[in-house]
Amino acid sequence: MASETDRPLKSPPTMADVAELAGVSTMTVSRALKKGGPISEKTRRKIMNAVDELGYVLDQTAGTLSSKRSGFVVALVPSINSSNFADTARGITEAIENTGLQLLLGYTDYLIEKEERLVESMLTRRPEGIIVTGGRHADRTRRLLSAAGIPVIETWDIPDNPIEHVVGFSNAAATNALVHHLYGLGYRNIGFVGGTSNRDTRGADRRLGYAQAIEQLGLPRGRVISFGKPPISMEQGGEAIAHLMSQWPDVDAAVCVSDLSAFGALMECHRRGWAVPGRIAIAGFGDFEVARCSFPRITTISVDAFEIGRAAGDLLLNAIEASREGRRIPPELMLMPFKVIQREST
Amino acid sequence: MASETDRPLKSPPTMADVAELAGVSTMTVSRALKKGGPISEKTRRKIMNAVDELGYVLDQTAGTLSSKRSGFVVALVPSINSSNFADTARGITEAIENTGLQLLLGYTDYLIEKEERLVESMLTRRPEGIIVTGGRHADRTRRLLSAAGIPVIETWDIPDNPIEHVVGFSNAAATNALVHHLYGLGYRNIGFVGGTSNRDTRGADRRLGYAQAIEQLGLPRGRVISFGKPPISMEQGGEAIAHLMSQWPDVDAAVCVSDLSAFGALMECHRRGWAVPGRIAIAGFGDFEVARCSFPRITTISVDAFEIGRAAGDLLLNAIEASREGRRIPPELMLMPFKVIQREST
DNA sequence: CTGTTAGCGCATTCAT
DNA sequence: ATGAATGCGCTAACAG
């Protein structure tokens, strides 16, 4: 057996090599390699032996060119370190598993300019469909996506003017519901903790929903702390809650833009000896594992990130299948449910 | 302007279309599209106009075939929901940013059989290099990787018999160091909390390091709780610590296989009124954000997951560049540092 | 600086 | 059930 250090630098074997070794044509090899091909069991076996002997691996690159099917699907998420979008990515992965499709994943870093560059570079691979996060995009991104002629799905949001399909929910409505929930519990001086810039449009929508609810309920306005650039971290959640309390000592509840910041805020409260929810109630967004496990457990909005990915993946599969048959399915708007999860922190 | 609903179903424009519109040959278009190509500014401008007008996007699939460079790099990680490996993925992403290389990411789910399938399907895209997690693989995985003739990097571990390059550290040595650290603090009845199966070889190595240290220090053995299949969750960490305490009430410190389980254990202690570190000390592994922010903050082993990715990415870039020039760089073994971070939980 | 020729490795289409 | 011819869209190599 060859030592593993003298690994080949030459190009790998081709289908023609396999065909020659098996004594058949390349076409027969091609058919033998895809399941369900019309091949006699005998020749298939011969071919498989040749494949093993040569260590042959199909070159999809070439296949793509001639079949005009790349087998790629792309998904763009803001970040992969937020378990939120990681779950969505997992949902997509699971949906396309065993379909022969490959996921090309990209991180936009919450920047629509980066999204634009990513879309362009991804289209270069001729994906058969694409899933993006959010409903705000650069103009050119929209143009590129429309011109690509492939199914497009926007997620995690309800865009005013969707590109094509949508799988999401209203971040504003969800946060609004959370504030009303806190109101129902008796809280009257409700603050908001979020990131600074408007990079994170979902964060901005949540703030909007908060402001609307405050307005509707006639509660004191302006108790908003903006801290750090999104995604706001645990650490920053801790700093933000300290600011909030020192600026408006009468605040009795804090709505945080995500469970991460809510958790950071909660731990800071522990540290400072502020009872939660006695002195101040804390609520988050996202129903992350950390919110379920912390002490006290954190009241939050649950949105099934995994399910968003799964649903988007399934929808994309349908659209791709239609597209392969020359059809096109009508634009779909899938509203995903959210709900307030009441826990010990409020 | 065409409405966005009547999106084209026809195939996108080709380089030939651009060439015709610009009145040049396809070769000139090709050169204009890669920066640094020998092109007069005038023709380049003409071509770019044609590109814009047609909404042309380069088809890398075809380029790959003729240039024999896919521009792909693959990375296989156990899971993307562990912030650990997400950080490594981010490090790789950052390392290859602006190199024209594209990351193909796959999740093995901690299963070497799934890794095997992934390797095979990824090789189908003719990646120029591959980064895998850990040092244990299926035999066929090793064979496929060796036969692929591309640079291979194993990470997060120090394999006994590396395939080629390694960027990692010894999980056993790190955990061993942590136990010695706890010993130094005066703890004598040290337990271990980890997952059940041996799917997670890094987890198994950590347990091994724990056992070795216990042996070396002459401490009471066997205080090990195995709970849930890896990656062990926060929730399971909580359950595990309860088991540990009920089974060996004399335990005064718990080493957890990861910060996630350590955090879950910590919160369970809060819940049950066990003072940390007064009644029991808790230590984790990985230096996750949650360990830095929790109350009390958790003693842990810090390994720079991001840096592992970054270093592996850089190394891979070197190897790929060499490979493109027909050279091969000698197998490298990069030992990444780890250190015990003493915090309030011990 | 630009064009011509050739071919990458496979799947489609049409034969047989 | 198998084979032959053809071309996918691009870039390498060479020519001018």
XYZ file of C-alpha atoms (C1' of nucleotides) in Angstrom:
724
model
C 0.000 0.000 0.000
C 1.243 3.429 -0.932
C 2.300 5.627 1.913
C -0.006 8.506 2.553
C 2.716 11.054 2.098
C 3.300 10.356 -1.583
C -0.140 11.546 -2.458
C -0.895 12.178 -6.102
C -0.507 15.613 -7.552
C -1.931 14.512 -10.860
C -5.547 15.025 -11.705
C -8.001 12.426 -10.492
C -9.323 9.669 -12.778
C -12.148 10.518 -15.147
C -15.164 8.667 -16.245
C -13.301 7.679 -19.352
C -10.711 5.897 -17.214
C -13.443 3.975 -15.485
C -15.110 3.176 -18.795
C -11.912 1.845 -20.254
C -11.119 -0.305 -17.246
C -14.646 -1.704 -17.221
C -14.702 -2.180 -20.964
C -17.771 -0.050 -21.574
C -18.553 3.422 -22.840
C -18.548 6.514 -20.629
C -22.257 6.772 -21.141
C -22.776 3.421 -19.500
C -20.656 4.496 -16.581
C -22.686 7.646 -16.258
C -25.875 5.639 -16.137
C -24.487 3.138 -13.687
C -23.581 5.953 -11.331
C -27.037 7.319 -10.941
C -29.467 5.092 -9.169
C -32.374 3.893 -11.258
C -30.420 3.995 -14.477
C -31.252 1.291 -17.017
C -28.251 -0.930 -16.493
C -27.840 -4.661 -16.262
C -26.742 -5.808 -12.884
C -23.687 -7.443 -14.401
C -22.230 -4.372 -16.079
C -23.098 -2.244 -13.084
C -21.013 -4.542 -10.944
C -18.127 -4.423 -13.391
C -18.278 -0.671 -13.365
C -18.476 -0.384 -9.612
C -15.388 -2.529 -9.323
C -13.544 -0.244 -11.685
C -14.765 2.756 -9.697
C -13.436 1.288 -6.472
C -10.176 0.256 -8.011
C -9.481 3.709 -9.378
C -10.937 5.579 -6.419
C -13.109 7.409 -8.890
C -15.369 10.219 -7.710
C -17.888 11.779 -10.050
C -17.089 15.301 -11.183
C -20.297 17.242 -10.697
C -18.692 20.310 -12.165
C -18.744 18.749 -15.576
C -22.152 17.266 -14.997
C -23.542 20.670 -14.124
C -22.319 22.101 -17.357
C -23.994 19.582 -19.543
C -27.141 18.999 -17.524
C -27.639 22.662 -16.615
C -28.352 21.695 -13.042
C -25.811 22.788 -10.516
C -27.341 20.926 -7.595
C -26.574 23.973 -5.471
C -28.895 25.910 -3.251
C -27.680 28.996 -1.467
C -28.718 30.397 1.876
C -27.573 33.724 3.242
C -27.818 34.376 6.966
C -26.632 37.355 9.008
C -24.404 35.296 11.242
C -23.802 31.733 12.131
C -22.797 32.351 15.701
C -26.262 33.298 16.731
C -27.914 29.991 17.471
C -30.951 31.543 15.910
C -29.729 31.516 12.361
C -27.667 28.439 12.919
C -30.938 26.681 13.652
C -32.465 28.031 10.494
C -29.468 26.815 8.544
C -29.895 23.421 10.125
C -33.549 23.416 9.135
C -32.640 24.141 5.549
C -29.948 21.495 5.617
C -32.399 18.965 6.899
C -35.015 19.873 4.321
C -32.681 19.354 1.392
C -30.975 16.289 2.805
C -31.080 13.340 0.421
C -32.362 15.419 -2.451
C -28.969 15.576 -4.087
C -28.876 19.293 -3.443
C -25.910 20.969 -1.790
C -26.209 23.961 0.497
C -23.924 26.912 -0.110
C -24.008 28.966 3.052
C -22.958 32.601 3.345
C -22.803 35.104 6.219
C -23.780 38.669 5.534
C -22.627 39.967 8.901
C -25.854 41.978 9.073
C -24.623 44.141 6.181
C -26.653 44.554 3.036
C -23.528 45.528 1.116
C -21.962 42.252 2.049
C -25.162 40.524 1.090
C -24.888 42.122 -2.307
C -21.346 40.884 -2.836
C -22.322 37.446 -1.609
C -25.305 37.213 -3.928
C -23.137 38.094 -6.859
C -20.427 35.615 -6.017
C -22.952 32.908 -5.240
C -24.820 33.360 -8.515
C -21.544 32.571 -10.149
C -22.150 28.987 -9.077
C -25.525 28.898 -10.781
C -27.586 27.871 -7.771
C -31.042 26.479 -8.462
C -32.618 28.503 -5.682
C -31.747 30.972 -2.970
C -32.898 31.780 0.549
C -32.052 35.139 2.072
C -32.670 36.597 5.511
C -34.811 39.662 5.929
C -36.640 41.875 3.504
C -34.266 44.766 3.053
C -31.693 44.464 0.291
C -29.531 46.619 -1.899
C -31.207 47.557 -5.160
C -28.695 45.624 -7.158
C -29.262 42.586 -4.977
C -32.922 42.644 -5.922
C -32.062 43.065 -9.558
C -29.532 40.254 -9.537
C -31.923 37.929 -7.795
C -34.769 38.729 -10.142
C -32.584 38.354 -13.190
C -31.191 35.036 -12.030
C -34.431 33.337 -12.900
C -34.355 31.068 -9.874
C -36.752 30.747 -6.937
C -36.066 33.275 -4.173
C -37.258 33.082 -0.592
C -37.006 35.819 2.005
C -37.168 34.709 5.626
C -37.398 36.014 9.184
C -39.453 38.985 8.136
C -42.530 40.114 6.255
C -41.219 42.445 3.532
C -43.516 45.176 2.264
C -42.583 44.276 -1.266
C -41.407 40.686 -1.454
C -39.077 39.551 -4.195
C -40.944 36.283 -4.541
C -41.657 33.863 -1.715
C -41.662 34.669 1.982
C -41.329 32.499 5.086
C -41.380 34.754 8.108
C -43.212 36.632 10.771
C -43.578 40.209 11.902
C -40.878 41.107 14.391
C -42.792 44.254 15.273
C -46.020 42.395 15.980
C -44.201 39.876 18.141
C -42.511 42.500 20.279
C -45.755 44.413 20.493
C -47.415 41.302 21.860
C -44.652 40.906 24.416
C -45.111 44.459 25.706
C -48.841 43.907 25.995
C -48.115 40.739 27.906
C -45.939 42.645 30.362
C -48.644 45.267 30.690
C -51.060 42.514 31.549
C -48.701 41.422 34.316
C -48.888 44.890 35.799
C -45.691 46.493 34.521
C -46.023 50.152 33.604
C -42.490 51.498 33.117
C -41.177 49.272 30.397
C -37.767 49.901 28.832
C -36.120 48.535 25.698
C -32.560 47.338 25.188
C -31.172 46.958 21.683
C -28.253 47.623 19.364
C -27.322 51.015 18.032
C -27.280 51.162 14.291
C -30.053 50.178 11.981
C -27.907 47.447 10.468
C -30.107 44.855 12.017
C -33.501 45.495 10.483
C -35.128 42.816 12.560
C -33.837 44.524 15.682
C -35.179 47.813 14.371
C -38.565 46.218 13.746
C -38.642 44.900 17.270
C -37.949 48.352 18.612
C -40.726 49.651 16.427
C -43.150 47.101 17.805
C -42.112 48.104 21.309
C -42.711 51.785 20.566
C -46.096 51.080 19.019
C -47.206 49.085 22.026
C -46.023 51.770 24.438
C -48.028 54.249 22.425
C -51.131 52.089 22.330
C -51.006 51.501 26.068
C -50.295 55.110 26.933
C -47.142 54.208 28.855
C -44.186 56.541 29.420
C -42.052 56.727 26.297
C -38.391 57.017 25.520
C -36.984 54.422 27.859
C -34.707 52.975 25.199
C -31.051 52.087 25.520
C -29.053 51.513 22.355
C -25.821 49.800 22.971
C -23.218 48.267 20.709
C -23.591 47.223 17.134
C -25.796 44.281 16.357
C -25.901 41.509 17.100
C -25.774 42.802 20.633
C -23.870 40.412 22.875
C -24.477 39.056 26.348
C -21.810 41.381 27.668
C -23.485 44.387 26.116
C -26.840 43.351 27.482
C -25.301 43.603 30.938
C -23.935 47.064 30.307
C -27.164 48.202 28.756
C -29.330 47.189 31.688
C -27.046 49.128 34.029
C -27.449 52.214 31.864
C -31.178 51.757 31.646
C -31.552 51.536 35.397
C -29.351 54.499 36.133
C -31.061 56.661 33.561
C -34.625 55.721 34.449
C -34.626 54.284 37.965
C -38.380 53.799 37.822
C -38.178 51.193 35.074
C -39.812 47.981 36.252
C -39.394 45.831 33.150
C -36.893 45.581 30.310
C -37.611 44.156 26.881
C -34.345 43.046 25.315
C -33.823 42.739 21.589
C -32.690 39.142 21.952
C -32.317 36.437 24.559
C -28.570 36.910 24.478
C -28.776 40.478 25.693
C -31.575 39.512 28.082
C -29.325 36.887 29.607
C -26.455 39.331 29.932
C -28.822 41.777 31.595
C -30.100 39.107 33.948
C -26.626 38.111 35.073
C -25.718 41.750 35.620
C -28.779 42.086 37.829
C -27.610 39.094 39.876
C -24.258 40.758 40.210
C -25.722 44.046 41.370
C -28.222 42.424 43.674
C -31.272 43.572 41.747
C -33.959 40.954 42.201
C -35.473 39.619 39.001
C -38.383 39.993 38.605
C -38.830 41.687 41.992
C -36.843 44.811 41.286
C -36.970 44.543 37.517
C -38.502 42.105 35.088
C -36.525 40.946 32.069
C -37.807 39.639 28.778
C -35.944 38.525 25.664
C -36.594 37.379 22.149
C -35.927 34.107 20.397
C -36.337 31.390 23.015
C -32.676 30.418 22.988
C -31.474 27.545 25.082
C -29.841 29.954 27.492
C -33.212 31.555 28.225
C -34.725 28.189 29.051
C -31.886 27.181 31.378
C -30.937 30.353 33.168
C -31.971 31.136 36.700
C -34.525 32.575 36.703
C -35.706 31.310 33.308
C -36.347 34.161 30.930
C -39.698 35.229 29.498
C -39.307 35.468 25.758
C -40.841 35.316 22.328
C -40.546 31.912 20.813
C -40.084 31.700 17.080
C -39.131 28.369 15.698
C -35.948 29.219 13.851
C -35.415 25.633 12.830
C -38.925 25.456 11.437
C -38.396 28.627 9.439
C -35.424 26.964 7.801
C -37.245 23.725 7.279
C -40.291 25.410 5.772
C -38.172 27.609 3.563
C -36.216 24.572 2.453
C -39.351 22.613 1.624
C -40.834 25.518 -0.253
C -37.622 25.968 -2.188
C -37.607 22.305 -3.117
C -41.096 22.608 -4.549
C -40.169 25.697 -6.467
C -37.021 24.081 -7.827
C -38.865 20.979 -8.896
C -41.425 23.134 -10.675
C -38.661 25.128 -12.266
C -36.991 21.967 -13.537
C -40.227 21.048 -15.221
C -40.493 24.485 -16.720
C -43.309 25.512 -14.419
C -43.312 28.191 -11.768
C -45.266 28.145 -8.545
C -47.105 31.296 -7.473
C -45.410 33.481 -4.855
C -46.127 32.119 -1.431
C -46.357 33.998 1.852
C -45.878 31.673 4.802
C -46.594 33.278 8.132
C -44.742 31.477 10.882
C -46.243 31.565 14.357
C -44.623 33.216 17.357
C -45.735 33.189 20.937
C -44.960 34.786 24.234
C -43.412 32.318 26.645
C -44.078 33.425 30.185
C -41.313 32.373 32.549
C -39.880 33.290 35.916
C -38.141 36.498 34.923
C -41.361 38.504 34.643
C -39.085 48.184 -16.177
C -40.253 44.613 -16.182
C -42.342 43.563 -13.251
C -40.625 41.245 -10.883
C -43.217 38.580 -11.291
C -42.498 37.839 -14.928
C -39.048 36.660 -14.128
C -37.199 34.816 -16.859
C -37.277 31.080 -17.049
C -34.765 31.009 -19.851
C -31.111 30.448 -19.239
C -29.033 33.471 -18.287
C -26.842 35.279 -20.814
C -23.465 33.776 -21.618
C -20.098 35.290 -22.179
C -20.699 34.975 -25.894
C -23.711 37.274 -25.572
C -21.583 39.840 -23.795
C -18.824 39.492 -26.369
C -21.213 40.015 -29.221
C -22.827 43.067 -27.658
C -19.425 44.573 -26.901
C -18.047 43.649 -30.291
C -15.111 41.620 -28.992
C -14.209 37.969 -28.575
C -15.201 35.909 -25.575
C -11.572 35.670 -24.590
C -11.405 39.417 -24.201
C -14.482 39.348 -22.042
C -12.950 36.657 -19.930
C -9.845 38.745 -19.425
C -11.806 41.888 -18.678
C -13.678 40.060 -15.951
C -10.671 39.081 -13.946
C -8.873 41.945 -12.316
C -5.350 42.517 -13.523
C -6.070 41.145 -16.951
C -4.193 42.796 -19.826
C -7.003 44.898 -21.224
C -7.180 48.447 -22.510
C -9.299 50.647 -20.348
C -11.506 51.445 -23.310
C -12.510 47.907 -24.196
C -12.896 47.051 -20.554
C -15.412 49.828 -20.222
C -17.285 48.685 -23.309
C -17.420 45.202 -21.917
C -18.569 46.299 -18.491
C -21.387 48.228 -20.076
C -22.473 45.151 -21.970
C -22.237 43.137 -18.751
C -24.469 45.595 -16.934
C -26.932 45.819 -19.738
C -27.376 42.071 -19.944
C -27.162 41.485 -16.229
C -24.432 38.992 -16.953
C -22.927 36.951 -14.159
C -19.887 34.783 -14.773
C -20.475 31.058 -14.775
C -17.750 29.612 -12.602
C -18.966 26.127 -13.291
C -17.663 26.352 -16.820
C -14.548 28.166 -15.709
C -13.777 25.393 -13.245
C -13.930 22.821 -15.964
C -11.441 24.473 -18.227
C -9.123 25.976 -15.641
C -9.173 22.937 -13.362
C -9.641 25.174 -10.369
C -12.953 24.891 -8.618
C -12.360 27.764 -6.230
C -13.956 25.622 -3.546
C -12.636 24.742 -0.157
C -14.543 22.422 2.106
C -14.758 22.378 5.875
C -16.494 19.678 7.868
C -17.528 20.410 11.449
C -19.518 18.283 13.898
C -22.202 20.874 14.389
C -22.868 24.463 13.676
C -25.031 25.083 16.699
C -22.140 24.790 19.025
C -20.645 28.254 19.087
C -17.345 26.469 19.274
C -17.331 25.145 15.752
C -19.264 28.093 14.447
C -16.306 30.195 15.548
C -13.909 27.898 13.781
C -16.009 28.146 10.648
C -15.928 31.899 10.962
C -12.153 31.797 11.304
C -11.869 29.757 8.124
C -14.265 32.078 6.343
C -12.216 35.058 7.370
C -8.955 33.464 6.315
C -10.167 32.740 2.802
C -12.046 35.997 2.382
C -10.971 37.910 -0.714
C -8.955 35.024 -2.045
C -11.631 34.081 -4.542
C -12.147 30.845 -2.673
C -15.597 29.695 -1.612
C -16.265 27.724 1.540
C -18.397 24.621 1.314
C -19.495 23.832 4.839
C -20.809 20.497 6.046
C -22.051 19.169 9.401
C -21.145 15.663 10.396
C -23.418 15.587 13.422
C -20.544 13.970 15.337
C -20.910 10.848 13.171
C -17.982 9.468 11.240
C -20.354 7.685 8.874
C -21.942 10.977 8.007
C -18.497 12.449 7.602
C -17.733 9.715 5.117
C -20.815 10.485 3.058
C -20.084 14.179 3.198
C -16.496 13.753 2.088
C -17.627 11.741 -0.882
C -20.298 14.195 -1.933
C -18.020 17.161 -1.379
C -15.214 15.665 -3.460
C -17.694 15.605 -6.261
C -17.263 19.386 -6.400
C -13.520 19.075 -6.790
C -12.505 21.233 -3.851
C -8.943 22.505 -3.789
C -8.495 21.702 -0.130
C -10.361 20.290 2.836
C -10.478 20.877 6.577
C -11.982 18.248 8.837
C -12.631 18.153 12.562
C -10.936 15.585 14.710
C -8.559 12.773 13.982
C -10.842 9.755 13.843
C -12.315 8.904 10.472
C -13.766 5.984 8.603
C -11.183 4.033 6.631
C -12.775 4.976 3.364
C -12.768 8.620 4.385
C -9.005 8.444 4.768
C -8.656 6.695 1.449
C -10.866 9.176 -0.365
C -9.032 12.104 1.127
C -5.628 10.701 0.303
C -6.654 9.848 -3.227
C -8.146 13.265 -3.842
C -4.699 14.748 -4.147
C -5.640 17.922 -2.319
C -4.317 19.404 0.920
C -6.038 17.994 4.014
C -6.072 19.534 7.478
C -7.332 17.885 10.636
C -8.311 20.218 13.458
C -9.346 20.279 17.113
C -7.247 17.272 17.929
C -3.810 15.742 17.700
C -4.300 12.528 15.727
C -1.899 9.672 16.328
C -1.531 9.169 12.609
C -2.369 12.393 10.798
C -3.574 12.328 7.214
C -1.501 15.361 6.363
C -1.612 18.682 8.217
C -2.874 19.255 11.744
C -4.064 22.356 13.571
C -5.152 21.347 17.028
C -4.410 20.656 20.637
C -4.639 17.760 23.031
C -8.055 17.663 24.656
C -6.731 15.183 27.192
C -3.802 17.384 28.189
C -6.075 20.392 28.575
C -8.527 18.610 30.842
C -5.667 17.112 32.762
C -4.350 20.610 33.380
C -7.760 21.725 34.578
C -7.967 18.925 37.121
C -4.502 19.757 38.401
C -5.607 23.353 38.692
C -8.599 22.343 40.806
C -6.316 20.189 42.935
C -4.161 23.237 43.488
C -7.209 25.082 44.730
C -7.747 22.397 47.340
C -10.450 20.234 45.765
C -10.072 16.538 46.404
C -13.328 14.916 45.300
C -13.530 15.885 41.690
C -16.264 14.513 39.435
C -16.709 14.547 35.678
C -19.827 15.247 33.628
C -19.958 14.248 29.971
C -21.981 12.602 27.238
C -22.634 8.897 26.974
C -21.472 7.405 23.742
C -18.053 7.642 22.263
C -19.380 9.505 19.248
C -17.662 12.641 20.389
C -14.005 11.711 20.397
C -12.980 15.083 21.783
C -15.327 14.532 24.706
C -13.847 11.087 25.181
C -10.358 12.558 25.179
C -11.354 15.054 27.825
C -12.663 12.285 30.005
C -9.417 10.443 29.460
C -7.431 13.487 30.546
C -9.599 13.735 33.631
C -9.038 10.107 34.492
C -5.285 10.396 34.002
C -5.090 13.402 36.293
C -7.169 11.721 38.970
C -4.793 8.806 38.771
C -1.678 10.964 38.924
C -2.971 12.848 41.927
C -4.167 9.774 43.757
C -7.697 11.094 44.079
C -10.841 8.990 44.455
C -11.836 7.549 41.101
C -15.054 6.755 39.328
C -16.992 9.934 39.988
C -18.158 10.148 36.402
C -21.666 10.871 35.157
C -22.475 10.119 31.522
C -25.619 11.724 30.384
C -27.196 12.184 27.000
C -25.623 11.857 23.628
C -23.116 14.476 22.599
C -23.102 17.310 22.255
C -24.428 17.402 25.769
C -26.820 20.303 26.260
C -27.277 22.858 29.001
C -30.373 21.003 30.123
C -28.472 17.756 30.401
C -25.699 19.433 32.332
C -28.310 20.338 34.935
C -29.609 16.817 35.175
C -26.128 15.403 35.289
C -24.976 17.532 38.195
C -28.021 16.439 40.177
C -27.135 12.806 39.553
C -23.518 13.395 40.425
C -24.381 14.981 43.738
C -26.889 12.358 44.722
C -24.579 9.507 43.825
C -21.431 10.939 45.433
C -22.507 13.548 47.988
C -18.876 14.168 48.919
C -18.009 15.605 45.507
C -16.652 19.121 45.904
C -15.908 19.987 42.274
C -17.300 19.028 38.882
C -15.415 19.142 35.609
C -17.894 19.416 32.754
C -17.154 18.312 29.228
C -18.134 21.731 27.873
C -19.160 25.167 29.048
C -22.696 24.455 27.927
C -23.110 21.597 30.325
C -21.198 23.528 32.978
C -23.652 26.379 32.641
C -26.619 24.046 32.862
C -25.084 22.516 35.977
C -24.484 25.931 37.483
C -28.068 27.040 36.978
C -29.330 23.798 38.464
C -27.193 24.467 41.531
C -28.787 27.903 41.850
C -32.152 26.283 41.630
C -31.379 23.723 44.330
C -29.692 26.219 46.556
C -26.212 24.650 46.292
C -23.691 27.430 46.606
C -21.110 27.615 43.833
C -18.275 27.326 44.568
C -19.070 27.001 48.304
C -20.908 23.696 48.180
C -19.544 22.610 44.814
C -17.132 24.092 42.327
C -17.927 23.954 38.619
C -15.555 24.046 35.681
C -16.220 23.861 31.961
C -14.403 23.671 28.677
C -14.238 26.050 25.747
C -14.536 29.544 27.203
C -17.918 30.198 25.618
C -19.552 33.561 26.020
C -22.034 32.065 28.439
C -19.201 31.085 30.780
C -17.839 34.615 30.793
C -21.206 36.196 31.518
C -22.879 33.829 33.906
C -23.104 34.433 37.609
C -20.819 33.286 38.959
C -18.506 33.299 35.938
C -17.298 29.826 35.093
C -13.743 28.534 35.329
C -12.894 26.923 32.030
C -10.313 25.925 29.484
C -9.877 28.533 26.842
C -9.102 27.339 23.363
C -9.369 29.899 20.642
C -11.804 28.229 18.286
C -11.759 31.159 15.935
C -7.973 31.051 15.810
C -8.012 27.341 15.027
C -10.161 28.129 12.018
C -8.090 31.074 11.006
C -4.820 29.155 11.306
C -6.217 26.173 9.447
C -7.515 28.497 6.751
C -4.159 30.207 6.365
C -2.329 26.925 6.246
C -4.741 25.613 3.665
C -4.232 28.691 1.538
C -0.489 28.117 1.549
C -0.931 24.500 0.664
C -3.332 25.322 -2.140
C -1.060 27.944 -3.571
C 1.798 25.482 -3.502
C -0.398 22.869 -5.103
C -1.349 25.257 -7.892
C 2.313 25.716 -8.624
C 2.824 21.990 -8.656
C 4.637 22.000 -5.309
C 3.601 20.459 -2.049
C 4.397 21.784 1.391
C 5.583 19.325 4.030
C 2.991 18.138 6.560
C 2.636 20.670 9.314
C 1.640 20.118 12.923
C 0.382 23.312 14.510
C -0.145 23.041 18.232
C -2.673 25.593 19.368
C -2.403 26.872 22.917
C -4.996 26.323 25.607
C -5.106 27.715 29.092
C -7.025 27.367 32.311
C -9.124 30.434 33.018
C -9.710 30.738 36.739
C -13.035 32.401 37.509
C -15.539 32.670 40.317
C -17.081 29.234 40.010
C -14.070 27.463 41.562
C -3.438 44.154 -26.172
C -6.560 40.892 -28.729
C -8.193 36.817 -31.378
C -8.217 31.608 -32.645
C -8.295 26.983 -31.629
C -8.987 23.423 -28.708
C -10.726 20.904 -24.986
C -11.999 20.465 -19.843
C -15.588 15.861 -18.132
C -19.711 14.947 -18.275
C -25.032 14.311 -19.762
C -28.365 14.935 -23.576
C -30.131 13.142 -27.602
C -30.524 10.061 -30.838
C -29.224 5.672 -32.574
C -28.954 0.731 -32.340
C -29.520 -2.151 -22.436
C -25.669 0.219 -24.608
C -23.027 3.388 -27.698
C -21.713 7.667 -30.715
C -21.890 12.176 -31.581
C -22.424 16.661 -29.774
C -22.175 20.636 -26.929
C -22.651 22.919 -22.159
C -19.622 27.937 -21.126
C -15.588 28.918 -20.213
C -10.180 29.449 -20.131
C -5.280 27.713 -21.574
C -2.091 28.062 -24.934
C -0.538 29.977 -28.625
C -0.472 33.357 -32.417
C -0.417 37.852 -34.080
